[in-house]
Amino acid sequence: MSKVTDLLGSQYPIIQGAMGVICNPELVAAVSEAGGFGLLATAFAEDVEAVREQAKVTKKLTNKPSGANLFMMNPLTENFAKVLAEEGIRTVTVSGGSPKALIPLLRDLGLKVIVVVPTVEVAKGAEGLGADAVVAEGSESGGVQGFKGVSTMVLVPAVVDEVNIPVIAAGGISDSCGYKAALALGAEGVQIGTRFIATKECIAHAVYKNTIVAAADTGTGLVNMLRFQIRALRTTLVERLLKGQESSMPDFTWQAMEDSWIKGDLEAGVLPAGQVAGRISTILSVREIIKEIVA
Ligand SMILES: Cc1cc2nc3c(=O)[nH]c(=O)nc-3n(C[C@H](O)[C@H](O)[C@H](O)COP(=O)(O)O)c2cc1C
């Protein structure tokens, strides 16, 4: 067992990154069943009992360990942590801001804490706060990021050099070659997002999955949301946003995510994805993906 599989309780050190409304329990459970570590998302959740229900459904689908992500910008994060611990979750990732105020509660709840970090400085801070591990998330990743992006290739070994806790690499990994590269950089595990959207088990709309499959290496752009940026597929909405042709920013709420990510309304919101979309050309089952990665 590696330090990371020990921490997660999974067979392989492969975390399915949290992904808003499309981390459906079927996807999370499929990742855990295939030997990885599925994660529920709570980032923009507005209902504590809905989060409990997702954890309960996941538990019915698998008895293998799974976790959840807590997003510091969500004012309900403490409540989510309590409910997740009550439902048997033992490991959480924390992202979207400093976890300083949250860590004492997570410790009281008996939770292991993995902090998602975008820079060496934040990684050292997380270690100082007592994090059990960090996810070093490079700027090619899909989803929310800050304005000082560092690529996975540079960030991961730099973080490995500076902290004494396990480092998990995220950003740009979709297959066995990315996995091996991450381990060669000194990471002890990987977190994968975009590749798990283009799967049979993910609840994302076919138009979302097919846009990932059709994307070239240049198929994503960074949309400025003022407090943060989102790396998203270059849909016509995103092209207009990048050219400054939209008078307002797109909604980034639970409802907007449901309408665009699950119902396929491409004008309702942006479709986050990493640059690795350019390397994804098939919709596979979660098991096929994990099997290829660890083969
Ligand atoms: C659609 C989407 C939504 C995401 N939502 C979250 C989130 O709620 N919390 C979080 O910590 N990371 C989130 N991420 C980041 C992923 O968990 C993961 O770190 C990232 O996708 C890794 O890079 P990759 O897309 O190149 O695999 C999201 C990514 C995507 C593509």
Short mmCIF file of C-alpha atoms and ligand atoms in Angstrom, two decimals:
data_model
loop_
_atom_site.label_atom_id
_atom_site.label_comp_id
_atom_site.label_asym_id
_atom_site.label_seq_id
_atom_site.Cartn_x
_atom_site.Cartn_y
_atom_site.Cartn_z
CA MET A 1 0.00 0.00 0.00
CA SER A 2 1.28 3.49 -0.82
CA LYS A 3 0.77 6.39 1.56
CA VAL A 4 -2.00 7.66 -0.71
CA THR A 5 -3.92 4.38 -0.99
CA ASP A 6 -3.54 4.10 2.76
CA LEU A 7 -5.07 7.54 3.17
CA LEU A 8 -7.92 6.87 0.73
CA GLY A 9 -8.49 3.20 1.50
CA SER A 10 -8.62 2.52 -2.26
CA GLN A 11 -6.77 -0.05 -4.36
CA TYR A 12 -5.09 2.55 -6.61
CA PRO A 13 -3.95 6.13 -5.84
CA ILE A 14 -6.40 7.55 -8.39
CA ILE A 15 -8.94 10.17 -7.26
CA GLN A 16 -11.88 11.17 -9.44
CA GLY A 17 -11.89 14.95 -9.12
CA ALA A 18 -15.01 16.65 -7.80
CA MET A 19 -17.09 18.05 -10.68
CA GLY A 20 -20.15 19.97 -9.54
CA VAL A 21 -23.51 18.53 -10.54
CA ILE A 22 -22.00 15.81 -12.74
CA CYS A 23 -20.42 13.84 -9.87
CA ASN A 24 -23.50 11.68 -9.77
CA PRO A 25 -23.42 8.79 -7.28
CA GLU A 26 -23.27 6.27 -10.18
CA LEU A 27 -20.01 7.86 -11.41
CA VAL A 28 -18.52 8.14 -7.91
CA ALA A 29 -19.42 4.53 -7.07
CA ALA A 30 -18.09 3.25 -10.44
CA VAL A 31 -14.71 4.88 -9.75
CA SER A 32 -14.53 3.34 -6.27
CA GLU A 33 -15.68 -0.06 -7.57
CA ALA A 34 -12.92 0.04 -10.22
CA GLY A 35 -10.26 0.56 -7.53
CA GLY A 36 -10.05 4.37 -7.60
CA PHE A 37 -11.49 6.88 -5.13
CA GLY A 38 -14.74 8.54 -6.20
CA LEU A 39 -15.56 12.02 -4.92
CA LEU A 40 -18.92 13.71 -4.45
CA ALA A 41 -19.01 17.47 -5.07
CA THR A 42 -20.60 20.11 -2.85
CA ALA A 43 -19.08 23.26 -4.36
CA PHE A 44 -22.27 25.00 -5.39
CA ALA A 45 -24.73 22.83 -3.45
CA GLU A 46 -27.50 24.77 -1.73
CA ASP A 47 -29.14 22.00 0.30
CA VAL A 48 -27.52 20.03 3.13
CA GLU A 49 -30.06 17.20 2.94
CA ALA A 50 -29.47 16.82 -0.82
CA VAL A 51 -25.77 16.27 -0.06
CA ARG A 52 -26.71 13.67 2.56
CA GLU A 53 -28.93 11.92 0.02
CA GLN A 54 -26.08 11.77 -2.53
CA ALA A 55 -23.80 10.20 0.08
CA LYS A 56 -26.51 7.68 1.00
CA VAL A 57 -27.14 6.69 -2.63
CA THR A 58 -23.39 6.30 -3.23
CA LYS A 59 -23.14 4.03 -0.19
CA LYS A 60 -25.94 1.85 -1.56
CA LEU A 61 -24.04 1.46 -4.85
CA THR A 62 -20.65 0.56 -3.39
CA ASN A 63 -19.15 -0.51 -0.09
CA LYS A 64 -15.70 0.64 -1.25
CA PRO A 65 -14.43 3.94 0.18
CA SER A 66 -15.40 7.21 -1.49
CA GLY A 67 -15.01 10.82 -0.44
CA ALA A 68 -16.26 14.33 -1.07
CA ASN A 69 -14.95 17.78 -1.91
CA LEU A 70 -15.58 20.82 0.28
CA PHE A 71 -15.33 24.19 -1.45
CA MET A 72 -14.37 27.09 0.82
CA MET A 73 -16.42 29.67 -1.14
CA ASN A 74 -19.64 27.83 -0.24
CA PRO A 75 -21.11 29.21 3.03
CA LEU A 76 -22.61 25.80 3.91
CA THR A 77 -19.27 23.96 3.90
CA GLU A 78 -19.25 23.26 7.67
CA ASN A 79 -22.74 21.77 7.52
CA PHE A 80 -21.78 19.63 4.54
CA ALA A 81 -18.72 18.34 6.45
CA LYS A 82 -20.88 17.25 9.41
CA VAL A 83 -23.42 15.47 7.22
CA LEU A 84 -20.70 13.72 5.16
CA ALA A 85 -18.98 12.48 8.33
CA GLU A 86 -22.35 11.22 9.65
CA GLU A 87 -22.79 9.30 6.39
CA GLY A 88 -19.47 7.51 6.82
CA ILE A 89 -17.16 9.55 4.61
CA ARG A 90 -13.64 9.46 6.03
CA THR A 91 -11.57 11.55 3.59
CA VAL A 92 -12.35 14.93 2.02
CA THR A 93 -10.57 17.23 -0.37
CA VAL A 94 -10.76 20.96 0.34
CA SER A 95 -10.46 23.58 -2.41
CA GLY A 96 -11.48 27.12 -3.33
CA GLY A 97 -9.66 28.99 -0.55
CA SER A 98 -7.72 28.59 2.70
CA PRO A 99 -8.98 25.69 4.82
CA LYS A 100 -7.54 27.25 8.00
CA ALA A 101 -10.90 27.90 9.66
CA LEU A 102 -12.32 24.52 8.63
CA ILE A 103 -9.51 22.12 9.55
CA PRO A 104 -10.20 22.00 13.33
CA LEU A 105 -13.80 20.94 12.63
CA LEU A 106 -12.68 18.34 10.07
CA ARG A 107 -10.26 16.92 12.65
CA ASP A 108 -13.01 16.82 15.31
CA LEU A 109 -15.15 14.91 12.82
CA GLY A 110 -12.31 12.41 12.33
CA LEU A 111 -11.87 13.28 8.66
CA LYS A 112 -8.63 12.98 6.69
CA VAL A 113 -7.93 16.19 4.78
CA ILE A 114 -6.40 16.59 1.34
CA VAL A 115 -5.97 20.22 0.29
CA VAL A 116 -6.05 21.21 -3.39
CA VAL A 117 -3.23 23.69 -4.05
CA PRO A 118 -2.27 25.81 -7.09
CA THR A 119 1.19 26.99 -5.95
CA VAL A 120 4.17 25.91 -3.82
CA GLU A 121 3.38 28.61 -1.26
CA VAL A 122 -0.18 27.38 -0.75
CA ALA A 123 1.10 23.78 -0.54
CA LYS A 124 3.52 24.72 2.25
CA GLY A 125 0.70 26.55 4.02
CA ALA A 126 -1.54 23.47 3.79
CA GLU A 127 1.19 21.29 5.25
CA GLY A 128 1.60 23.79 8.08
CA LEU A 129 -2.13 23.57 8.80
CA GLY A 130 -1.84 19.80 9.18
CA ALA A 131 -3.13 18.56 5.82
CA ASP A 132 -2.64 14.82 5.29
CA ALA A 133 -1.75 15.33 1.60
CA VAL A 134 -2.05 17.92 -1.15
CA VAL A 135 -3.43 17.77 -4.67
CA ALA A 136 -1.10 19.94 -6.79
CA GLU A 137 -3.47 21.13 -9.49
CA GLY A 138 -1.86 22.54 -12.62
CA SER A 139 -3.36 25.27 -14.76
CA GLU A 140 -4.25 22.95 -17.64
CA SER A 141 -6.98 21.51 -15.37
CA GLY A 142 -10.64 21.95 -16.12
CA GLY A 143 -12.76 24.09 -13.81
CA VAL A 144 -12.11 26.94 -11.40
CA GLN A 145 -8.61 28.32 -10.98
CA GLY A 146 -6.83 31.48 -9.87
CA PHE A 147 -4.91 33.99 -11.98
CA LYS A 148 -1.38 32.74 -11.27
CA GLY A 149 -1.58 29.43 -13.09
CA VAL A 150 1.38 27.07 -12.95
CA SER A 151 1.38 24.03 -15.25
CA THR A 152 1.31 20.51 -13.80
CA MET A 153 4.78 19.75 -15.23
CA VAL A 154 6.32 22.61 -13.22
CA LEU A 155 4.04 22.64 -10.16
CA VAL A 156 4.18 18.97 -9.15
CA PRO A 157 7.97 18.53 -8.79
CA ALA A 158 8.25 21.99 -7.21
CA VAL A 159 5.67 21.03 -4.55
CA VAL A 160 7.28 17.60 -4.06
CA ASP A 161 10.59 19.37 -3.30
CA GLU A 162 9.02 21.61 -0.67
CA VAL A 163 6.61 19.47 1.40
CA ASN A 164 6.94 16.25 3.36
CA ILE A 165 3.37 15.03 2.88
CA PRO A 166 2.19 13.01 -0.15
CA VAL A 167 1.58 14.99 -3.34
CA ILE A 168 -1.19 14.00 -5.75
CA ALA A 169 -0.93 15.45 -9.27
CA ALA A 170 -3.93 16.93 -11.09
CA GLY A 171 -4.31 18.57 -14.46
CA GLY A 172 -3.81 17.02 -17.87
CA ILE A 173 -3.93 13.36 -16.85
CA SER A 174 -6.21 11.01 -18.77
CA ASP A 175 -4.36 7.75 -19.34
CA SER A 176 -1.42 5.55 -18.40
CA CYS A 177 1.18 7.85 -19.94
CA GLY A 178 -0.05 10.83 -17.91
CA TYR A 179 -0.18 8.64 -14.79
CA LYS A 180 3.40 7.44 -15.27
CA ALA A 181 4.54 11.00 -15.97
CA ALA A 182 2.93 12.17 -12.70
CA LEU A 183 4.73 9.45 -10.75
CA ALA A 184 7.99 10.36 -12.49
CA LEU A 185 7.50 13.96 -11.29
CA GLY A 186 7.38 12.66 -7.71
CA ALA A 187 3.61 12.51 -7.20
CA GLU A 188 2.27 9.52 -5.28
CA GLY A 189 -1.15 9.63 -6.89
CA VAL A 190 -3.30 11.45 -9.43
CA GLN A 191 -6.59 13.31 -9.48
CA ILE A 192 -8.46 13.13 -12.78
CA GLY A 193 -11.43 15.26 -13.82
CA THR A 194 -12.14 15.75 -17.52
CA ARG A 195 -11.45 12.13 -18.55
CA PHE A 196 -14.23 10.95 -16.18
CA ILE A 197 -16.82 13.23 -17.83
CA ALA A 198 -16.45 11.37 -21.13
CA THR A 199 -17.63 8.10 -19.54
CA LYS A 200 -20.75 5.99 -19.77
CA GLU A 201 -21.48 6.46 -16.05
CA CYS A 202 -21.25 10.27 -15.91
CA ILE A 203 -24.59 12.05 -15.94
CA ALA A 204 -23.27 14.88 -18.18
CA HIS A 205 -25.35 15.50 -21.33
CA ALA A 206 -24.19 13.82 -24.57
CA VAL A 207 -23.42 17.25 -26.03
CA TYR A 208 -20.92 17.89 -23.18
CA LYS A 209 -19.23 14.49 -23.64
CA ASN A 210 -19.15 14.86 -27.44
CA THR A 211 -17.68 18.37 -27.23
CA ILE A 212 -14.82 16.91 -25.13
CA VAL A 213 -14.32 14.09 -27.64
CA ALA A 214 -14.30 16.56 -30.56
CA ALA A 215 -11.99 19.10 -28.86
CA ALA A 216 -8.51 19.75 -30.22
CA ASP A 217 -5.54 20.57 -27.97
CA THR A 218 -6.59 24.23 -28.34
CA GLY A 219 -10.21 23.39 -27.48
CA THR A 220 -10.40 25.14 -24.09
CA GLY A 221 -10.04 28.74 -22.92
CA LEU A 222 -9.90 30.61 -19.60
CA VAL A 223 -13.08 32.56 -18.87
CA ASN A 224 -12.59 35.44 -16.42
CA MET A 225 -15.18 35.37 -13.62
CA LEU A 226 -13.50 38.28 -11.72
CA ARG A 227 -12.87 36.37 -8.43
CA PHE A 228 -11.54 33.37 -10.37
CA GLN A 229 -11.24 31.93 -13.88
CA ILE A 230 -12.81 28.81 -15.34
CA ARG A 231 -11.10 26.64 -17.93
CA ALA A 232 -13.92 25.63 -20.24
CA LEU A 233 -14.59 24.20 -23.69
CA ARG A 234 -14.68 26.78 -26.49
CA THR A 235 -18.41 26.65 -27.14
CA THR A 236 -19.92 29.60 -29.02
CA LEU A 237 -20.84 31.16 -25.63
CA VAL A 238 -17.21 30.84 -24.46
CA GLU A 239 -15.88 32.24 -27.76
CA ARG A 240 -18.13 35.30 -27.30
CA LEU A 241 -16.99 35.68 -23.67
CA LEU A 242 -13.33 35.45 -24.68
CA LYS A 243 -13.84 38.13 -27.34
CA GLY A 244 -15.59 40.41 -24.83
CA GLN A 245 -18.83 40.24 -26.80
CA GLU A 246 -21.05 39.41 -23.78
CA SER A 247 -22.32 42.20 -21.57
CA SER A 248 -22.53 40.00 -18.45
CA MET A 249 -20.73 36.99 -17.01
CA PRO A 250 -22.38 33.58 -17.34
CA ASP A 251 -24.34 32.30 -14.34
CA PHE A 252 -22.28 29.87 -12.26
CA THR A 253 -24.99 28.48 -10.03
CA TRP A 254 -26.28 24.96 -9.37
CA GLN A 255 -29.23 25.71 -11.71
CA ALA A 256 -27.03 26.98 -14.54
CA MET A 257 -24.83 23.89 -14.18
CA GLU A 258 -27.83 21.59 -14.36
CA ASP A 259 -29.20 23.36 -17.44
CA SER A 260 -25.92 23.38 -19.35
CA TRP A 261 -24.00 20.33 -18.05
CA ILE A 262 -26.89 17.86 -17.66
CA LYS A 263 -29.62 19.22 -19.96
CA GLY A 264 -27.21 20.33 -22.70
CA ASP A 265 -28.34 23.97 -23.05
CA LEU A 266 -25.09 25.49 -24.31
CA GLU A 267 -26.28 29.06 -23.73
CA ALA A 268 -27.14 28.43 -20.04
CA GLY A 269 -23.53 28.15 -18.90
CA VAL A 270 -19.93 27.25 -19.74
CA LEU A 271 -18.76 23.62 -19.90
CA PRO A 272 -15.58 23.28 -17.79
CA ALA A 273 -12.89 20.94 -19.11
CA GLY A 274 -9.12 20.69 -19.09
CA GLN A 275 -6.69 20.98 -22.00
CA VAL A 276 -6.52 17.19 -21.88
CA ALA A 277 -9.88 17.20 -23.71
CA GLY A 278 -7.64 17.37 -26.78
CA ARG A 279 -6.36 13.88 -25.96
CA ILE A 280 -9.75 12.28 -25.28
CA SER A 281 -11.40 10.72 -28.30
CA THR A 282 -13.69 8.03 -26.89
CA ILE A 283 -16.48 7.65 -24.38
CA LEU A 284 -15.50 4.67 -22.24
CA SER A 285 -16.62 3.02 -19.02
CA VAL A 286 -14.86 4.10 -15.83
CA ARG A 287 -13.51 0.57 -15.43
CA GLU A 288 -11.92 0.62 -18.91
CA ILE A 289 -10.19 3.93 -18.12
CA ILE A 290 -8.80 2.84 -14.76
CA LYS A 291 -7.74 -0.55 -16.14
CA GLU A 292 -5.73 1.15 -18.91
CA ILE A 293 -4.15 3.61 -16.48
CA VAL A 294 -2.83 0.99 -14.11
CA ALA A 295 -2.02 -1.68 -16.73
C1 LIG B 1 -16.69 20.20 -14.75
C2 LIG B 1 -15.66 20.37 -13.69
C3 LIG B 1 -16.06 20.76 -12.41
C4 LIG B 1 -15.12 20.84 -11.38
N1 LIG B 1 -15.54 21.16 -10.11
C5 LIG B 1 -14.66 21.10 -9.09
C6 LIG B 1 -15.11 21.26 -7.74
O1 LIG B 1 -16.30 21.42 -7.48
N2 LIG B 1 -14.18 21.23 -6.76
C7 LIG B 1 -12.84 21.00 -7.01
O2 LIG B 1 -12.04 20.95 -6.08
N3 LIG B 1 -12.40 20.82 -8.28
C8 LIG B 1 -13.27 20.85 -9.31
N4 LIG B 1 -12.83 20.62 -10.58
C9 LIG B 1 -11.42 20.22 -10.80
C10 LIG B 1 -11.30 18.68 -10.81
O3 LIG B 1 -11.68 18.12 -9.58
C11 LIG B 1 -9.87 18.22 -11.14
O4 LIG B 1 -8.93 18.66 -10.20
C12 LIG B 1 -9.45 18.69 -12.52
O5 LIG B 1 -10.47 18.44 -13.46
C13 LIG B 1 -8.17 17.98 -12.93
O6 LIG B 1 -7.75 18.37 -14.21
P1 LIG B 1 -8.20 17.61 -15.58
O7 LIG B 1 -9.54 18.16 -15.90
O8 LIG B 1 -7.15 18.00 -16.54
O9 LIG B 1 -8.24 16.13 -15.28
C14 LIG B 1 -13.75 20.56 -11.64
C15 LIG B 1 -13.35 20.20 -12.94
C16 LIG B 1 -14.29 20.09 -13.96
C17 LIG B 1 -13.83 19.67 -15.33
#
